[in-house]
mmCIF file of C-alpha atoms (C1' of nucleotides) in Angstrom:
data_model
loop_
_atom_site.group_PDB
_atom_site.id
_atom_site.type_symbol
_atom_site.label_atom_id
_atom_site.label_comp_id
_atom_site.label_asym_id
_atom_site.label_seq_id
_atom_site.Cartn_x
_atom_site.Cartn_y
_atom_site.Cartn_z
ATOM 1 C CA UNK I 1 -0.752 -6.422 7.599
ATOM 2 C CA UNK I 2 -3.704 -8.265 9.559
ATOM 3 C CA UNK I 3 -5.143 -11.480 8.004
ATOM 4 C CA UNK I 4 -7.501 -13.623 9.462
ATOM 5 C CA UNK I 5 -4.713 -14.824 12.463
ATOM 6 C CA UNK I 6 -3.660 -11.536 13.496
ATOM 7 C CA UNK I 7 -7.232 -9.964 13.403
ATOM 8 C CA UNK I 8 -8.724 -13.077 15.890
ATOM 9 C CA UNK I 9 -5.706 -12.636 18.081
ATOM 10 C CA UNK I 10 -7.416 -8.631 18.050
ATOM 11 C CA UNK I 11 -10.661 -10.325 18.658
ATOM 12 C CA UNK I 12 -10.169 -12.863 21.255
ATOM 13 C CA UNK I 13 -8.040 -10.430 23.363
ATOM 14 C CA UNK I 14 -10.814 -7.818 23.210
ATOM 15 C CA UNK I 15 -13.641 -9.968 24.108
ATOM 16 C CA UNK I 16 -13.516 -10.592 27.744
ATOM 17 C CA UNK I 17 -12.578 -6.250 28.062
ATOM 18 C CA UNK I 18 -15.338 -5.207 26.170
ATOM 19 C CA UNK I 19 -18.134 -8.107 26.841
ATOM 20 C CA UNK I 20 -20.796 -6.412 28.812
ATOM 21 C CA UNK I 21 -19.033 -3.043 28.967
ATOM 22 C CA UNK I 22 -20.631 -0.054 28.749
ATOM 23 C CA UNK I 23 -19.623 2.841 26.513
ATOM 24 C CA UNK I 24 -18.973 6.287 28.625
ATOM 25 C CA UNK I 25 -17.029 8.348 26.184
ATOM 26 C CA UNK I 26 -15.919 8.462 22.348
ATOM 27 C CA UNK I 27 -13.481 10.922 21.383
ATOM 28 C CA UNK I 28 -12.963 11.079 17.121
ATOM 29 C CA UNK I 29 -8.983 12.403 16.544
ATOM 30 C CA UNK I 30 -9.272 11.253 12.968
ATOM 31 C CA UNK I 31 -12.664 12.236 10.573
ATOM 32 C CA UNK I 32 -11.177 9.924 8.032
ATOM 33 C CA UNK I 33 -11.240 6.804 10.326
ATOM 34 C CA UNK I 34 -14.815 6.908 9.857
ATOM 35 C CA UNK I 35 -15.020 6.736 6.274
ATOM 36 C CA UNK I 36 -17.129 3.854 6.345
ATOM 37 C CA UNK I 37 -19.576 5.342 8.830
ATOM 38 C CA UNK I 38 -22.827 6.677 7.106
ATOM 39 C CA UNK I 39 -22.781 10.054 9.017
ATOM 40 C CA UNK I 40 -20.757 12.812 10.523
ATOM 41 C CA UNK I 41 -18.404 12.376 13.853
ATOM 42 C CA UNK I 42 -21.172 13.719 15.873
ATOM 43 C CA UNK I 43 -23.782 11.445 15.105
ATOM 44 C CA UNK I 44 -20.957 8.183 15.063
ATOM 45 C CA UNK I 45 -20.252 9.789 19.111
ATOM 46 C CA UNK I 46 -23.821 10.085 19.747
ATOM 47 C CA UNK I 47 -25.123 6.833 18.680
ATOM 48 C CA UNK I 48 -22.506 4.961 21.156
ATOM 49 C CA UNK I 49 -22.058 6.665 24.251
ATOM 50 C CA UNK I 50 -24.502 5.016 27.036
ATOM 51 C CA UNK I 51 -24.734 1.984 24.529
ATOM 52 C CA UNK I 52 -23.320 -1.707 25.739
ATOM 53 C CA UNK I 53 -20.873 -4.039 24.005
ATOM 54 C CA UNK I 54 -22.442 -7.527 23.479
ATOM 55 C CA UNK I 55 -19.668 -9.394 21.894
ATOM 56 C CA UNK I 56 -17.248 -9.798 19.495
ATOM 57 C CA UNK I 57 -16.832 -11.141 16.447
ATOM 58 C CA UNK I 58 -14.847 -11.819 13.592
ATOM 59 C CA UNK I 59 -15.544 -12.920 9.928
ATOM 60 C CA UNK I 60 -12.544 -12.725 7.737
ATOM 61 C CA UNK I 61 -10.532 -9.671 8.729
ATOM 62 C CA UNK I 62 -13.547 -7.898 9.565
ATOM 63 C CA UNK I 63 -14.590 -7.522 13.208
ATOM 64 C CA UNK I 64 -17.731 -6.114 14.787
ATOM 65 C CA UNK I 65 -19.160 -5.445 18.460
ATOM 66 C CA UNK I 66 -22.868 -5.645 18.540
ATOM 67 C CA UNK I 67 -24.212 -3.303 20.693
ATOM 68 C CA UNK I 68 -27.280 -3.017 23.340
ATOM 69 C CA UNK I 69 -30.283 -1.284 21.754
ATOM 70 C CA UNK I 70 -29.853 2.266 21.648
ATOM 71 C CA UNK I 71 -31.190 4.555 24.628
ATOM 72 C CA UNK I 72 -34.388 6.487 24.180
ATOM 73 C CA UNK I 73 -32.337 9.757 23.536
ATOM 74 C CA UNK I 74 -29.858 7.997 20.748
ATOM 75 C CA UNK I 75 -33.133 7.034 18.802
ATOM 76 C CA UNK I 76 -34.633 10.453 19.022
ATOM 77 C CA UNK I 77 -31.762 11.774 17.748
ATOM 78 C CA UNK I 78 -31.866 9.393 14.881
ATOM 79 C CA UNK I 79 -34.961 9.973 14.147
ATOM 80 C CA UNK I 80 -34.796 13.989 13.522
ATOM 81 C CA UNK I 81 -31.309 13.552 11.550
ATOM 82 C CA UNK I 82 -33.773 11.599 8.751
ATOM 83 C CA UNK I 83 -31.754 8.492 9.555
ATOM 84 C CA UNK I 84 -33.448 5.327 8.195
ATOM 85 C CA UNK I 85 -33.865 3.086 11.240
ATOM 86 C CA UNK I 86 -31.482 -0.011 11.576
ATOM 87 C CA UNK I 87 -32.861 -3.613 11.139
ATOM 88 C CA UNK I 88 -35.435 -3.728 13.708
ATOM 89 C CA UNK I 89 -38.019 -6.029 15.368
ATOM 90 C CA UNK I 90 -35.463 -9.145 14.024
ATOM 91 C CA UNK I 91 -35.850 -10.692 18.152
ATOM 92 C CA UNK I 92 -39.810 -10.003 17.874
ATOM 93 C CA UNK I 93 -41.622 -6.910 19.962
ATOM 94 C CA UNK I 94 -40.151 -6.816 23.027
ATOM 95 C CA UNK I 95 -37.001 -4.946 23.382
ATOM 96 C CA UNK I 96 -35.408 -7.028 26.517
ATOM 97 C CA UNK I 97 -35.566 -9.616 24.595
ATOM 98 C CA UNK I 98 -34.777 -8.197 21.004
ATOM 99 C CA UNK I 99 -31.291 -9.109 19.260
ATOM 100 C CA UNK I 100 -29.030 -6.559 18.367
ATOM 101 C CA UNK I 101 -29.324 -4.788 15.547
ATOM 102 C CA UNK I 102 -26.775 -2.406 15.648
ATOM 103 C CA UNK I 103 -22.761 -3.575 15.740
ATOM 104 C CA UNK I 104 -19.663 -0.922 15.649
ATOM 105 C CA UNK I 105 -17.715 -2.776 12.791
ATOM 106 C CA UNK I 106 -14.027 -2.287 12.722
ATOM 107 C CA UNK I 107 -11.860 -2.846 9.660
ATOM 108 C CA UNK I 108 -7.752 -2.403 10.546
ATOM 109 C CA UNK I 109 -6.721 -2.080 7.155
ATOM 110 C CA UNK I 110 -2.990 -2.015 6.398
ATOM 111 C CA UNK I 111 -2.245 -0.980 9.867
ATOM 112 C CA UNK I 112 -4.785 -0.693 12.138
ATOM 113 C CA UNK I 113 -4.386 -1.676 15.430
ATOM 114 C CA UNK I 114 -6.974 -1.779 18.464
ATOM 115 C CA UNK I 115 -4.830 -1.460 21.964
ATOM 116 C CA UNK I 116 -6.639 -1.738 25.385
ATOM 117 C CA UNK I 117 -5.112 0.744 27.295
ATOM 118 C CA UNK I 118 -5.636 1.953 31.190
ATOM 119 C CA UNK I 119 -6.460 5.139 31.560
ATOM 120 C CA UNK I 120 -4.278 7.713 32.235
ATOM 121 C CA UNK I 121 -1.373 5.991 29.881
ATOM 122 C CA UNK I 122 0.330 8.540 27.156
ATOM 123 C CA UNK I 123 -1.914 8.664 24.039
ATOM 124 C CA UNK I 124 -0.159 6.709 21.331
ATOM 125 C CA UNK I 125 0.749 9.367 18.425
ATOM 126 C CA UNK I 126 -1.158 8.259 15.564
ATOM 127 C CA UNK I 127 -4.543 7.546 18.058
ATOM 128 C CA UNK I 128 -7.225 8.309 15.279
ATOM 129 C CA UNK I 129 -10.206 7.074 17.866
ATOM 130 C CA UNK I 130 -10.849 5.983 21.347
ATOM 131 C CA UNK I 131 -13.419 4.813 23.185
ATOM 132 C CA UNK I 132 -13.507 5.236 27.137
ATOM 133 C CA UNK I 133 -15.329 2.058 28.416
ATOM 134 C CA UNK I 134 -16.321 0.475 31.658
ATOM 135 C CA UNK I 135 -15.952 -2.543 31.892
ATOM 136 C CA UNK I 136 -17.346 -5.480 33.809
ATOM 137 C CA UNK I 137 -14.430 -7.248 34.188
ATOM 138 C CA UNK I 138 -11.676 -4.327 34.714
ATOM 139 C CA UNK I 139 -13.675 -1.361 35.693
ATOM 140 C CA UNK I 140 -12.423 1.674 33.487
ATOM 141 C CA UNK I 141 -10.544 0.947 30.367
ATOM 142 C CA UNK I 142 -9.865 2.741 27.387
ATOM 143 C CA UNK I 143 -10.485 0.729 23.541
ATOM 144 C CA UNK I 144 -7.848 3.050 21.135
ATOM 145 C CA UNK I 145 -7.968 3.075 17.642
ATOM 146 C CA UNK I 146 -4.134 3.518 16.628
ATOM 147 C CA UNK I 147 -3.796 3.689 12.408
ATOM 148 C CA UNK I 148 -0.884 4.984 10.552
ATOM 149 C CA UNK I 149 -2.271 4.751 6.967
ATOM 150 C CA UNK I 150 -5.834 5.071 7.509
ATOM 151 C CA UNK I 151 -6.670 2.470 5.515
ATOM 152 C CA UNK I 152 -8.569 0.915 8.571
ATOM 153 C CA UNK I 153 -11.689 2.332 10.163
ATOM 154 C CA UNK I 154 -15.361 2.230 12.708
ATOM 155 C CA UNK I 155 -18.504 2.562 11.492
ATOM 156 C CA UNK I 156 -21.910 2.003 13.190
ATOM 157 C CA UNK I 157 -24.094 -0.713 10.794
ATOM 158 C CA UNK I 158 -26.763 -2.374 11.428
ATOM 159 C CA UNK I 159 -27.109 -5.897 11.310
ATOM 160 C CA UNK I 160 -28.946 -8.528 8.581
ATOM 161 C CA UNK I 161 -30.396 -12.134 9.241
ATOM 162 C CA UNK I 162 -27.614 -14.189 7.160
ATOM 163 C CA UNK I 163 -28.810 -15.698 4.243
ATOM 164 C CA UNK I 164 -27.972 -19.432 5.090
ATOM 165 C CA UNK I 165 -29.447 -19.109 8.668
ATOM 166 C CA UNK I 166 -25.680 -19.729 10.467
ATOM 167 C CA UNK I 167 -23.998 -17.835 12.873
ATOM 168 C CA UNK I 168 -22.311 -14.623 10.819
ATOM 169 C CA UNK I 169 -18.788 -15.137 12.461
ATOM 170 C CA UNK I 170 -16.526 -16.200 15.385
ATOM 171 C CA UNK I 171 -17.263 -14.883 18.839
ATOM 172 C CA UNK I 172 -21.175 -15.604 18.806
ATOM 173 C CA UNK I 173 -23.907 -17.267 17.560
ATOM 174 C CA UNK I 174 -26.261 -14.735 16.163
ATOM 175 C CA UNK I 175 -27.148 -15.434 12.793
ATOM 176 C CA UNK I 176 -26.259 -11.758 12.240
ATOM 177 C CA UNK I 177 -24.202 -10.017 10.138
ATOM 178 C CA UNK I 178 -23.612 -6.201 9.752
ATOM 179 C CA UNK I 179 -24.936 -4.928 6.412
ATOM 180 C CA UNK I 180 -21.175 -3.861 5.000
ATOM 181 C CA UNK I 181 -19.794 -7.122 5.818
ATOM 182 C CA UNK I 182 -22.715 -8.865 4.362
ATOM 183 C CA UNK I 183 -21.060 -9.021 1.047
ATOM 184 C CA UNK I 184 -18.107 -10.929 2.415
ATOM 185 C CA UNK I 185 -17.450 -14.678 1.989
ATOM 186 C CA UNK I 186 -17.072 -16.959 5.221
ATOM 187 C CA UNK I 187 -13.605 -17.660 6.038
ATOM 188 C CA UNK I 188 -11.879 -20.837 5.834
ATOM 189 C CA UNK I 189 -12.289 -21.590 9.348
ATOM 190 C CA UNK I 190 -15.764 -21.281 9.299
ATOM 191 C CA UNK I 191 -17.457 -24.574 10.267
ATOM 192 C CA UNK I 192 -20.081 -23.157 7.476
ATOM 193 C CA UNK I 193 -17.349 -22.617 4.887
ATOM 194 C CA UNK I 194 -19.157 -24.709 2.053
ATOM 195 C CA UNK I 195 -15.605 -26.417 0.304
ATOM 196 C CA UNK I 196 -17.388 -27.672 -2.548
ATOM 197 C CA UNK I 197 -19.187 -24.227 -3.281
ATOM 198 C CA UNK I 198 -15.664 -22.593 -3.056
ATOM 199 C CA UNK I 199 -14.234 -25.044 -5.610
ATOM 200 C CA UNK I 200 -17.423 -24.868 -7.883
ATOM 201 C CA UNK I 201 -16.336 -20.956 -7.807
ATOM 202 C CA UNK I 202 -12.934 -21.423 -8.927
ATOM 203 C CA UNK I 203 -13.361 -23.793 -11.961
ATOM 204 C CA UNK I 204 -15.821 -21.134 -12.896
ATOM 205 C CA UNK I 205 -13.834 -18.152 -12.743
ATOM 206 C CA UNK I 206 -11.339 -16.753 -15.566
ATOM 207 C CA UNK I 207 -8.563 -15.325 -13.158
ATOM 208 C CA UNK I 208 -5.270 -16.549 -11.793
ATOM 209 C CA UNK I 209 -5.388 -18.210 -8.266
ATOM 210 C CA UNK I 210 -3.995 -15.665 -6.235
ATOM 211 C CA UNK I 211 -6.419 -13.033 -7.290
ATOM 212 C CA UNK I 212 -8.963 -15.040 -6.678
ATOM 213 C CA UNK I 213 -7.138 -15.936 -2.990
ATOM 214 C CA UNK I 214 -7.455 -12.241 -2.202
ATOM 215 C CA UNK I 215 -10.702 -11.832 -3.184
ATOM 216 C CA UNK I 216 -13.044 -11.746 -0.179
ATOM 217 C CA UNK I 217 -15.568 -12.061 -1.615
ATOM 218 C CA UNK I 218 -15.328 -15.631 -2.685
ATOM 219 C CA UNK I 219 -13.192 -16.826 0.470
ATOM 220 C CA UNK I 220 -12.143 -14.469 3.356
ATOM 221 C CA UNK I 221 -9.141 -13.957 5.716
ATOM 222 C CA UNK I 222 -6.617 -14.357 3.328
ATOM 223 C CA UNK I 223 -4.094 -11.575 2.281
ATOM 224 C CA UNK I 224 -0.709 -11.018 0.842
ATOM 225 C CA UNK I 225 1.050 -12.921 3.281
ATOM 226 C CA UNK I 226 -0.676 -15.786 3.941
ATOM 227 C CA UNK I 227 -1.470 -15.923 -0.421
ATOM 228 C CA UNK I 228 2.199 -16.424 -0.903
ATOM 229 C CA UNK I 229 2.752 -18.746 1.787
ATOM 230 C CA UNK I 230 -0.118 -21.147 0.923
ATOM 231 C CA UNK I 231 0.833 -20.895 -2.637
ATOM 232 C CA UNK I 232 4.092 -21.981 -1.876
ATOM 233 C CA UNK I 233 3.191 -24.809 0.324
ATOM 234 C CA UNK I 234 0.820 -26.144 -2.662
ATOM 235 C CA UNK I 235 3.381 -25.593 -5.271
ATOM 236 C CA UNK I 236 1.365 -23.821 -7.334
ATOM 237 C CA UNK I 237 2.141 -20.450 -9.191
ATOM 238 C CA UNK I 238 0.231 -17.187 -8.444
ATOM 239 C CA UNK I 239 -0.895 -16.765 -12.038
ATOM 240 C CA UNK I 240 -2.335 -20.173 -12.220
ATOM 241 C CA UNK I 241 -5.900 -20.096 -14.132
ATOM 242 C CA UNK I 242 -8.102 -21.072 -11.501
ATOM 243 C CA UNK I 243 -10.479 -22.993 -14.114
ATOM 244 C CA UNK I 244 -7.133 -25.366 -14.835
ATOM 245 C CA UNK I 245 -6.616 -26.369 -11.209
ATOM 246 C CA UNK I 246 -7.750 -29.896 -10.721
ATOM 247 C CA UNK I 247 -9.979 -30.507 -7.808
ATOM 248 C CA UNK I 248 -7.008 -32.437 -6.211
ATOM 249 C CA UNK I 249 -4.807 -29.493 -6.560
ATOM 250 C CA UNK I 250 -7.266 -27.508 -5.025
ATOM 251 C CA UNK I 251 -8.257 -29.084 -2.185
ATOM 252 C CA UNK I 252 -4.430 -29.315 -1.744
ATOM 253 C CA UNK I 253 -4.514 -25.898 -1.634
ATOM 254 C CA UNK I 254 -7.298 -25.176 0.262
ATOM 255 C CA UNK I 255 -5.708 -27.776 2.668
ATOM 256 C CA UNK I 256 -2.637 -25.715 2.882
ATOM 257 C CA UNK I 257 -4.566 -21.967 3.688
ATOM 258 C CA UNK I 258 -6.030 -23.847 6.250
ATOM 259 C CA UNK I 259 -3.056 -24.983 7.922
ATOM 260 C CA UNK I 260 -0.788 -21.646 7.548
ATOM 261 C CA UNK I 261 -3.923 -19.945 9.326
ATOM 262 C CA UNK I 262 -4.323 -22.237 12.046
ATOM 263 C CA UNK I 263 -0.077 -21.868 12.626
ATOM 264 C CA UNK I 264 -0.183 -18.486 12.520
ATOM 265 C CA UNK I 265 -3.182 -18.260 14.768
ATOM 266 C CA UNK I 266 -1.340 -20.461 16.933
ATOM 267 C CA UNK I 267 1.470 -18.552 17.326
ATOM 268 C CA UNK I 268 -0.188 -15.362 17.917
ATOM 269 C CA UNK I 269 -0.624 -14.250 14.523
ATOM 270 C CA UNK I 270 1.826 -12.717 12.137
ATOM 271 C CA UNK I 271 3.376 -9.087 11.745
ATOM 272 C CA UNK I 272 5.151 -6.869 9.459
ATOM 273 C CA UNK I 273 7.323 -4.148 10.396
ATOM 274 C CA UNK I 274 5.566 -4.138 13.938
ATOM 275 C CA UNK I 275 2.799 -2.299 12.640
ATOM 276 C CA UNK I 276 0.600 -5.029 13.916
ATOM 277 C CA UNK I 277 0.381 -4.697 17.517
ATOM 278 C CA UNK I 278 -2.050 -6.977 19.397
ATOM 279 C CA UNK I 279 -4.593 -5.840 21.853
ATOM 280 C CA UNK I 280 -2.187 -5.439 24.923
ATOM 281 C CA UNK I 281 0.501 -3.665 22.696
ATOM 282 C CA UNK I 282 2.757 -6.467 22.457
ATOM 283 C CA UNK I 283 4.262 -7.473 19.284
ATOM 284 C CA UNK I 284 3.233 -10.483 17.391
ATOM 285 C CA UNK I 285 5.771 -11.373 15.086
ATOM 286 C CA UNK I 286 6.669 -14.315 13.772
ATOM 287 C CA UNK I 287 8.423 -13.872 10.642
ATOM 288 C CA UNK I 288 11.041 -16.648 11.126
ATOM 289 C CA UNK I 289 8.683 -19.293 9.947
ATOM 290 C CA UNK I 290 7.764 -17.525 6.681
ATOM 291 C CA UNK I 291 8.559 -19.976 3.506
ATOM 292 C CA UNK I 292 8.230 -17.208 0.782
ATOM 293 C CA UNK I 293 7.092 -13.974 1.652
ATOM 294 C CA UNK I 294 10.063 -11.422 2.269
ATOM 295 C CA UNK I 295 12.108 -13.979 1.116
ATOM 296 C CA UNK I 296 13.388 -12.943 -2.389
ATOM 297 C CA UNK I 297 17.059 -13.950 -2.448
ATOM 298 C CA UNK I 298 16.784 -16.339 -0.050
ATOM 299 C CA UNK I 299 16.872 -19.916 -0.916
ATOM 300 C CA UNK I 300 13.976 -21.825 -1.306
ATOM 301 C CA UNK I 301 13.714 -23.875 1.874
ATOM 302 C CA UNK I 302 12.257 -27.060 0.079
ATOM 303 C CA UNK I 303 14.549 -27.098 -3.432
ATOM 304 C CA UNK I 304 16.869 -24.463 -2.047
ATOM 305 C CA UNK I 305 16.386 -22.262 -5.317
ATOM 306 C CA UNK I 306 16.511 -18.511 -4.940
ATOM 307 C CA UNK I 307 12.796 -16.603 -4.219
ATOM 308 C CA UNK I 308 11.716 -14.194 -6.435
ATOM 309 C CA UNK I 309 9.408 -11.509 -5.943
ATOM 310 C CA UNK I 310 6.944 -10.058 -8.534
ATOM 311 C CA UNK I 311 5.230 -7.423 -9.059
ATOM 312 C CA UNK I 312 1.599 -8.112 -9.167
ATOM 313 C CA UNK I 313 -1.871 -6.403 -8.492
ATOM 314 C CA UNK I 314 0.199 -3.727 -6.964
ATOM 315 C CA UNK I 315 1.523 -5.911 -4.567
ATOM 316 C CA UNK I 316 4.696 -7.819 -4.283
ATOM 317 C CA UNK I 317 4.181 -11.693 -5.107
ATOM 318 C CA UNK I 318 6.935 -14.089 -3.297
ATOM 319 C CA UNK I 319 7.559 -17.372 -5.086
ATOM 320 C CA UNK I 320 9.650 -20.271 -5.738
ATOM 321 C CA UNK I 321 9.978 -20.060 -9.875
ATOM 322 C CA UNK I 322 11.227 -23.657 -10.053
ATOM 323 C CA UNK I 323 8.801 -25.583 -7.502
ATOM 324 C CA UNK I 324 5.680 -23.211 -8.480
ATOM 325 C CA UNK I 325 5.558 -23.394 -12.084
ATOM 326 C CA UNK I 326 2.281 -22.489 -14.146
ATOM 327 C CA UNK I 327 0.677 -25.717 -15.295
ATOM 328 C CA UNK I 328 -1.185 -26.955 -18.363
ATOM 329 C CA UNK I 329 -4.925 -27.826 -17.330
ATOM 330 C CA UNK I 330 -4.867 -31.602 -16.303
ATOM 331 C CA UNK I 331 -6.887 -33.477 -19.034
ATOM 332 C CA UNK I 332 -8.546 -35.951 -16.211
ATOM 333 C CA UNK I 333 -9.938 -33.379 -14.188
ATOM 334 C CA UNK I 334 -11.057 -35.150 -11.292
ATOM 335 C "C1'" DC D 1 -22.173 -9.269 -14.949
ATOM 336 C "C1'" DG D 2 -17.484 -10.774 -14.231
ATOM 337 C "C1'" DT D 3 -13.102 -8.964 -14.193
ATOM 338 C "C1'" DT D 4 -9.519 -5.528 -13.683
ATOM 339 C "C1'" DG D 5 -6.907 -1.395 -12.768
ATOM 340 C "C1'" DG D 6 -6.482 2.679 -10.066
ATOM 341 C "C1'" DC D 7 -6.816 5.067 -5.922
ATOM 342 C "C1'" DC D 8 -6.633 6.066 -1.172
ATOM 343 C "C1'" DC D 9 -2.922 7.053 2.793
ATOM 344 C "C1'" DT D 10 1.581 8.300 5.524
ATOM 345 C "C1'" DG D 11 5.690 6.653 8.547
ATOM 346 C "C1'" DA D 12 9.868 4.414 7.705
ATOM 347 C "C1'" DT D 13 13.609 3.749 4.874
ATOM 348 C "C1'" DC D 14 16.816 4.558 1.249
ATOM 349 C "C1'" DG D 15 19.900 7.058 -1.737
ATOM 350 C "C1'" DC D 16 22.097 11.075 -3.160
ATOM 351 C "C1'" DT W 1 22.783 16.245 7.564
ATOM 352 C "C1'" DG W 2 18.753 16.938 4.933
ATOM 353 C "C1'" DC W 3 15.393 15.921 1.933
ATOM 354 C "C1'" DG W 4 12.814 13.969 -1.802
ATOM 355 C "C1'" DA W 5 11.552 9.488 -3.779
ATOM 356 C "C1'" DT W 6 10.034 5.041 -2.881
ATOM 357 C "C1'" DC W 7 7.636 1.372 -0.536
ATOM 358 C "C1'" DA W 8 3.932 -1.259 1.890
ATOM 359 C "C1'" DG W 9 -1.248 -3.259 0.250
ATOM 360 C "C1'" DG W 10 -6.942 -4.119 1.764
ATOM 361 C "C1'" DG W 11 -11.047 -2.699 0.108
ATOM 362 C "C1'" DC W 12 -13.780 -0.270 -2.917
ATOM 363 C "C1'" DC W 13 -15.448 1.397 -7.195
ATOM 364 C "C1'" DA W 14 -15.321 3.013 -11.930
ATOM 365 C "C1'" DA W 15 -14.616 1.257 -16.288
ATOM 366 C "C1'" DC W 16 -14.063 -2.142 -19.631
#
DNA sequence: CGTTGGCCCTGATCGC
DNA sequence: TGCGATCAGGGCCAAC
């Protein structure tokens, strides 16, 4: 399942493909890939051939590709379907010198994957999208959308000033952010990640930790995987009241999210099941260094207790029951 | 308004 | 050998 690692390693292989490419084709296998588009396959088609890639970038597990302002033809288009018009007139009057305000944001879901492909190669069986682009750096390429579950998809969005003036992800510094993402947190390896805001949040909320982990809303780029695993290194249980974690324990915790991320990132970024497939089609798995999810059975590797797993928020919750006990709140909160 | 539970999806795997 | 049941969980939204 793609976190924050395995959805960079997505990003950073795409961006020197699609940078400055130009959109020729886009072919729609799947209607329900678009379910986050606000329009029919026709108009989602329409609206990006003859269109330009500008970048890419990531916040969270979200990733976007702000595109060149749309041809004469595209906006007529718009215009007669009743379409409200994106964002405009953000860069001023002129239109050379405009920013973008359109992106094509791509969620992968459970198990998404985005695979540059040449053209000509077998389609890969559960293709729900493709793009044919060409592409400054490699001439004709294809971008394929490959999802088992459908749980991932493309939309077109336009894209809002952020609120706090800083740049709205990885990849680029626009201080632009596509209108469904808006509502999504920074990630942990933002250099605009506020730490104190995020631990103001959590002696505020009445949940457990891990909930409140997976909530991307409050912090990004985190999911079941990478939960567990930070847990684990922090010792702390899943169901832990976040309003009775100290601010030591937190920042401990925070601490540790930050490190499995930058590991996995280093390494390529985690899989499961090879579902996750990185941008070239190559495998990115790394499951040997996993502490406690998948685990159950296995002995802890710091007390050498067994791992249980739990069922919890529909999901299956890895942890060691003797080293990640739920705590009383500490009277001396720091 | 903050929090929570349910739902969407289907290929792979398991058990009978 | 075949087939039905089970499993995986990110994001969204209705409901409490």
């Amino acid at each position: 399942m793609p976190e924050l690692p395995e959805v960079e390693v997505v990003r950073a292989g795409l961006e020197p493909a699609v940078t400055a490419a130009t959109i020729d084709a886009v072919t729609v296998f799947e209607e329900r890939s678009l379910r986050r588009h606000d329009g029919p396959s026709e108009d989602f088609v329409e609206r990006l051939v003859g269109r330009s890639i500008l970048a890419a970038v990531r916040r969270g597990k979200f990733l976007w590709l702000p595109l060149s302002a749309p041809t004469p033809k595209t906006q007529e288009i718009r215009h007669e379907m009743g379409r409200s018009a994106a964002v405009g007139a953000i860069g001023g009057t002129s239109p050379a010198f405009s920013e973008p305000a359109e992106a094509l944001v791509v969620h992968l879901g459970m198990s998404g994957q985005v695979l540059l492909r040449d053209v000509g190669r077998a389609d890969d069986a559960l293709l729900r999208i493709r793009l044919d682009i060409s592409s400054a750096h490699d001439g004709p390429l294809r971008v394929d959308f490959v999802d088992q579950r459908i749980f991932g998809s493309m939309a077109i969005d336009g894209l809002l000033p952020t609120p706090d003036g800083h740049a709205a992800g990885f990849g680029s510094d626009a201080a632009l952010i596509p209108g469904q993402v808006a509502h999504i947190a920074r990630d942990p390896l933002d250099p605009a990640f506020s730490d104190r805001r995020f631990f103001d949040a959590l002696a505020a909320r009445r949940t457990g930790i891990k909930r409140a982990l997976l909530d991307q809303g409050l912090i990004s780029g985190i999911g079941n995987i990478y939960a567990d695993e930070a847990l684990w290194a922090a010792r702390i249980h899943y169901d832990q009241p976040t309003a009775t974690l100290s601010r030591a324990r937190a920042r401990t915790l925070l601490a540790e999210v930050r490190l499995v991320l930058r590991r996995a990132l280093a390494e390529g970024g985690t899989s499961f099941d090879a579902q996750y497939v990185n941008v070239n089609g190559a495998s990115g798995y790394f499951s040997h260094s996993l502490n406690a999810y998948g685990q159950q059975g296995k002995g802890c590797p710091r007390c050498g207790r067994s791992i249980v797993r739990e069922s919890f928020m529909n999901r299956g919750s890895h942890f060691c029951p003797f080293c990640q006990k739920i705590r009383p709140a500490s009277t001396t909160a720091a």
